[in-house]
Amino acid sequence: MSEPVPPPGLTHVYSGKVRDIYTDGDDLILVASDRISVYDVVLPTPIPDKGRILTALSLWWFERLADLAPNHVLSSTDVPAEFAGRAIRCRRLSMVPVECIARGYLAGSGLVEYADRGTVCGVPLPPGLVDGSRLPEPIFTPTTKEAVGAHDQPMTYAEVEGKVGADTASDLRDLTVDIYRRGARIAAEQGIVIADTKVEFGFAPDGTLTIGDELLTPDSSRFWPADSWEPGHPQFAYDKQFVRDWSTSTGWNKQPPAPEVPADVVAVTRQRYVEAYERLTGNTWS
């Protein structure tokens, strides 16, 4: 599946693992592609509709969390027709060089560190937790923000303070956890557990800390069906965990180049993204 060709007048400035950024006058056009990444490596096979689902779900969440923090959205309709449905017109931000992650459950890389040291990003946790355990309270577990193809690395809170200053670090932690708590509460009403989520922030020209990129999507979060959640083993996931598991099963070393994704894995992954959108929003994906 080829990506849309940008119209004349836009200047391409950056491509991330999933999103492409263009300038249009003073604004940015943020375009969500159908690319998918695991272990910080972009896979060569796209997931149909993925960019549109991420965009629609992010906009749904931005609306519901607007009172917690401002976001970068200027318009979801004033975008080039070639990008309709998968693009957002955004204000420019000076992005914070930290990936802000909140965890309410133990899974993924957090489980690996916990098994080794009893901590996640230096945060001590109670003994006896297992894969999928609910944490006593949500915790802030930031990582570095590396270039495409490089692996983000865990950071302690002290390291975040050293990178952005004590005041900004405190704001990042508090906002990230508040966003997670609100999102988890809303999702729980729809039978979804949000195990963790990643949020990106930047500073607006007036110095206001502002949410950027995406919000509470299957790319940035772990979504589990609440009725089947059971600690002690990996959970069924409405996110890209299915692709992570498949890629691991191939023996791939998690370094570029990544293997092509089989059609059946693509189909299941697309369906799980669709289910996440439909269960959370109550809307039917068309």
XYZ file of C-alpha atoms in Angstrom, residues 30-269:
240
model
C 0.867 15.774 10.931
C 0.070 12.719 8.817
C -0.379 9.258 10.337
C 0.789 6.562 7.926
C -0.098 2.880 7.931
C 3.458 1.996 8.959
C 3.883 -0.058 12.120
C 6.943 -0.296 14.350
C 7.929 -2.805 17.003
C 10.968 -2.580 19.236
C 11.587 0.854 17.675
C 12.034 -0.638 14.183
C 9.608 0.069 11.326
C 8.301 -3.110 9.712
C 8.206 -3.203 5.892
C 4.515 -4.196 5.735
C 1.790 -1.568 6.405
C -1.445 -2.210 8.316
C -4.420 -0.977 6.224
C -6.472 1.831 7.839
C -4.060 2.107 10.761
C -3.241 5.784 10.212
C -6.906 6.738 9.955
C -7.755 4.791 13.120
C -4.923 6.409 15.084
C -5.989 9.868 13.929
C -9.679 9.355 14.720
C -8.980 7.869 18.139
C -6.470 10.567 19.072
C -9.003 13.264 18.179
C -11.633 11.488 20.294
C -9.295 11.458 23.289
C -8.039 15.026 22.765
C -11.635 16.206 23.083
C -12.210 14.291 26.328
C -8.982 15.328 28.018
C -8.851 18.958 26.903
C -9.368 20.225 30.443
C -6.231 18.434 31.712
C -3.818 19.987 29.239
C -4.012 21.848 25.923
C -3.149 19.910 22.769
C -1.589 20.780 19.435
C -4.704 20.350 17.263
C -5.813 23.307 15.147
C -8.102 21.418 12.753
C -8.849 17.874 11.617
C -10.649 19.040 8.469
C -8.470 21.880 7.160
C -5.938 19.488 5.669
C -5.030 18.564 2.081
C -7.559 16.243 0.473
C -4.811 13.696 -0.171
C -4.418 13.282 3.599
C -8.077 13.464 4.605
C -8.893 11.266 7.566
C -5.297 10.646 8.549
C -3.976 14.176 9.075
C -4.238 16.936 11.656
C -3.338 20.585 11.228
C -1.249 21.416 14.293
C 0.404 24.302 16.036
C 4.178 24.193 16.236
C 5.667 22.984 19.502
C 9.166 22.796 20.881
C 9.090 19.103 21.753
C 10.336 17.865 25.116
C 13.152 15.313 24.592
C 11.527 12.715 26.866
C 8.978 9.957 26.156
C 6.498 10.274 29.025
C 5.036 6.915 30.056
C 2.560 6.061 32.794
C 2.011 2.464 33.878
C -0.869 1.073 35.885
C -0.010 -2.572 35.227
C 3.188 -4.565 34.908
C 3.997 -5.644 31.350
C 6.547 -5.368 28.571
C 9.935 -3.861 29.327
C 8.724 -2.901 32.807
C 8.232 -6.569 33.631
C 11.790 -7.359 32.501
C 13.322 -4.691 34.739
C 11.093 -5.652 37.657
C 12.122 -9.302 37.405
C 15.769 -8.246 37.439
C 15.800 -5.461 40.033
C 12.334 -5.065 41.561
C 11.996 -1.619 39.968
C 10.693 0.061 36.804
C 12.735 3.079 35.700
C 14.151 3.151 39.212
C 10.702 3.171 40.866
C 10.606 0.426 43.539
C 7.603 -1.890 43.364
C 6.221 -4.409 45.886
C 7.509 -7.986 45.710
C 5.434 -10.778 44.248
C 4.081 -9.016 41.167
C 3.684 -11.025 37.946
C 3.019 -10.376 34.282
C -0.181 -8.307 34.101
C -0.337 -7.391 37.804
C -2.112 -4.164 38.642
C 0.211 -1.723 40.400
C -0.781 -0.149 43.724
C -0.732 3.266 42.011
C 0.120 4.407 38.479
C 3.809 5.244 38.107
C 5.782 7.546 35.813
C 8.357 5.560 33.819
C 9.938 7.830 31.198
C 12.362 6.891 28.446
C 14.726 8.715 26.149
C 13.450 9.806 22.749
C 15.802 8.303 20.188
C 15.993 8.648 16.414
C 14.164 6.225 14.128
C 15.880 2.834 14.270
C 17.409 3.386 17.708
C 15.976 1.960 20.917
C 14.525 4.311 23.554
C 16.226 3.793 26.909
C 14.627 3.849 30.391
C 15.207 7.013 32.429
C 14.964 7.609 36.151
C 13.055 10.622 37.396
C 16.363 12.172 38.476
C 17.630 11.838 34.903
C 14.524 13.609 33.598
C 15.135 16.431 36.078
C 18.700 16.666 34.847
C 17.559 16.874 31.231
C 14.630 19.309 31.465
C 14.822 20.844 34.955
C 12.949 20.092 38.163
C 9.844 22.162 37.426
C 9.281 20.738 33.950
C 9.992 17.196 35.167
C 7.340 17.586 37.855
C 4.814 18.907 35.341
C 5.559 16.067 32.921
C 5.118 13.438 35.617
C 1.914 14.890 37.007
C 0.272 15.473 33.620
C 1.233 12.051 32.306
C -0.215 10.275 35.333
C -3.348 12.454 35.278
C -3.885 11.638 31.592
C -3.424 7.943 32.304
C -5.875 8.009 35.228
C -8.558 9.812 33.214
C -8.040 7.625 30.168
C -8.076 4.430 32.231
C -11.314 5.461 33.948
C -13.059 6.241 30.649
C -11.792 3.036 29.049
C -12.887 0.954 32.045
C -16.454 2.103 31.426
C -16.164 0.418 28.011
C -14.622 -2.782 29.346
C -11.051 -1.912 28.386
C -7.993 -1.974 30.667
C -5.315 0.542 29.726
C -2.173 -1.058 31.089
C 0.139 1.807 30.174
C 0.423 4.717 27.793
C 3.004 7.033 26.263
C 2.427 10.778 25.942
C 4.557 13.337 24.129
C 4.681 16.965 25.169
C 6.045 20.183 23.760
C 6.070 23.842 24.652
C 3.830 26.239 22.742
C 5.329 29.637 21.818
C 3.836 31.128 25.002
C 5.593 28.496 27.141
C 2.503 26.354 27.821
C 3.182 22.631 28.148
C 1.055 21.059 25.405
C 0.187 17.499 24.350
C 1.516 16.607 20.893
C 1.671 13.643 18.536
C -1.023 11.042 19.398
C -3.013 10.200 22.504
C -4.132 6.880 24.029
C -4.014 4.877 20.807
C -3.150 1.206 20.197
C 0.296 2.399 19.075
C 1.031 4.336 22.248
C -0.819 2.190 24.808
C -1.571 -1.365 25.866
C -5.307 -2.125 25.717
C -6.623 -5.326 27.299
C -10.238 -6.563 27.494
C -11.231 -6.253 31.159
C -13.298 -9.425 31.185
C -10.304 -11.615 30.326
C -7.592 -9.808 32.323
C -5.786 -12.317 34.503
C -2.346 -11.689 36.024
C 0.325 -14.315 35.592
C 0.631 -14.489 31.817
C 0.553 -12.242 28.711
C -2.849 -10.685 28.067
C -4.983 -10.604 24.939
C -4.305 -7.139 23.517
C -6.165 -4.652 21.320
C -2.893 -3.100 20.206
C 0.318 -3.978 18.383
C 1.363 -6.613 20.937
C 0.153 -9.260 18.473
C 2.761 -8.039 15.971
C 5.442 -7.849 18.674
C 4.739 -11.450 19.617
C 4.778 -12.574 15.995
C 8.071 -10.777 15.288
C 9.678 -12.369 18.338
C 8.508 -15.824 17.250
C 10.398 -15.473 13.959
C 13.756 -15.267 15.718
C 14.314 -11.734 14.405
C 17.046 -9.946 16.386
C 15.022 -6.702 16.726
C 17.462 -4.821 14.498
C 16.848 -3.474 10.988
C 15.932 -4.821 8.548
C 12.692 -6.221 9.935
C 10.888 -9.161 8.319
C 7.843 -8.854 6.079
C 4.579 -9.378 7.981
C 2.366 -12.237 6.705
C -1.110 -11.388 5.442
C -2.861 -13.220 8.275
C -0.908 -11.267 10.895
C -1.723 -8.019 9.079
C -5.440 -8.892 9.042
C -5.580 -9.771 12.744
C -3.640 -6.627 13.679
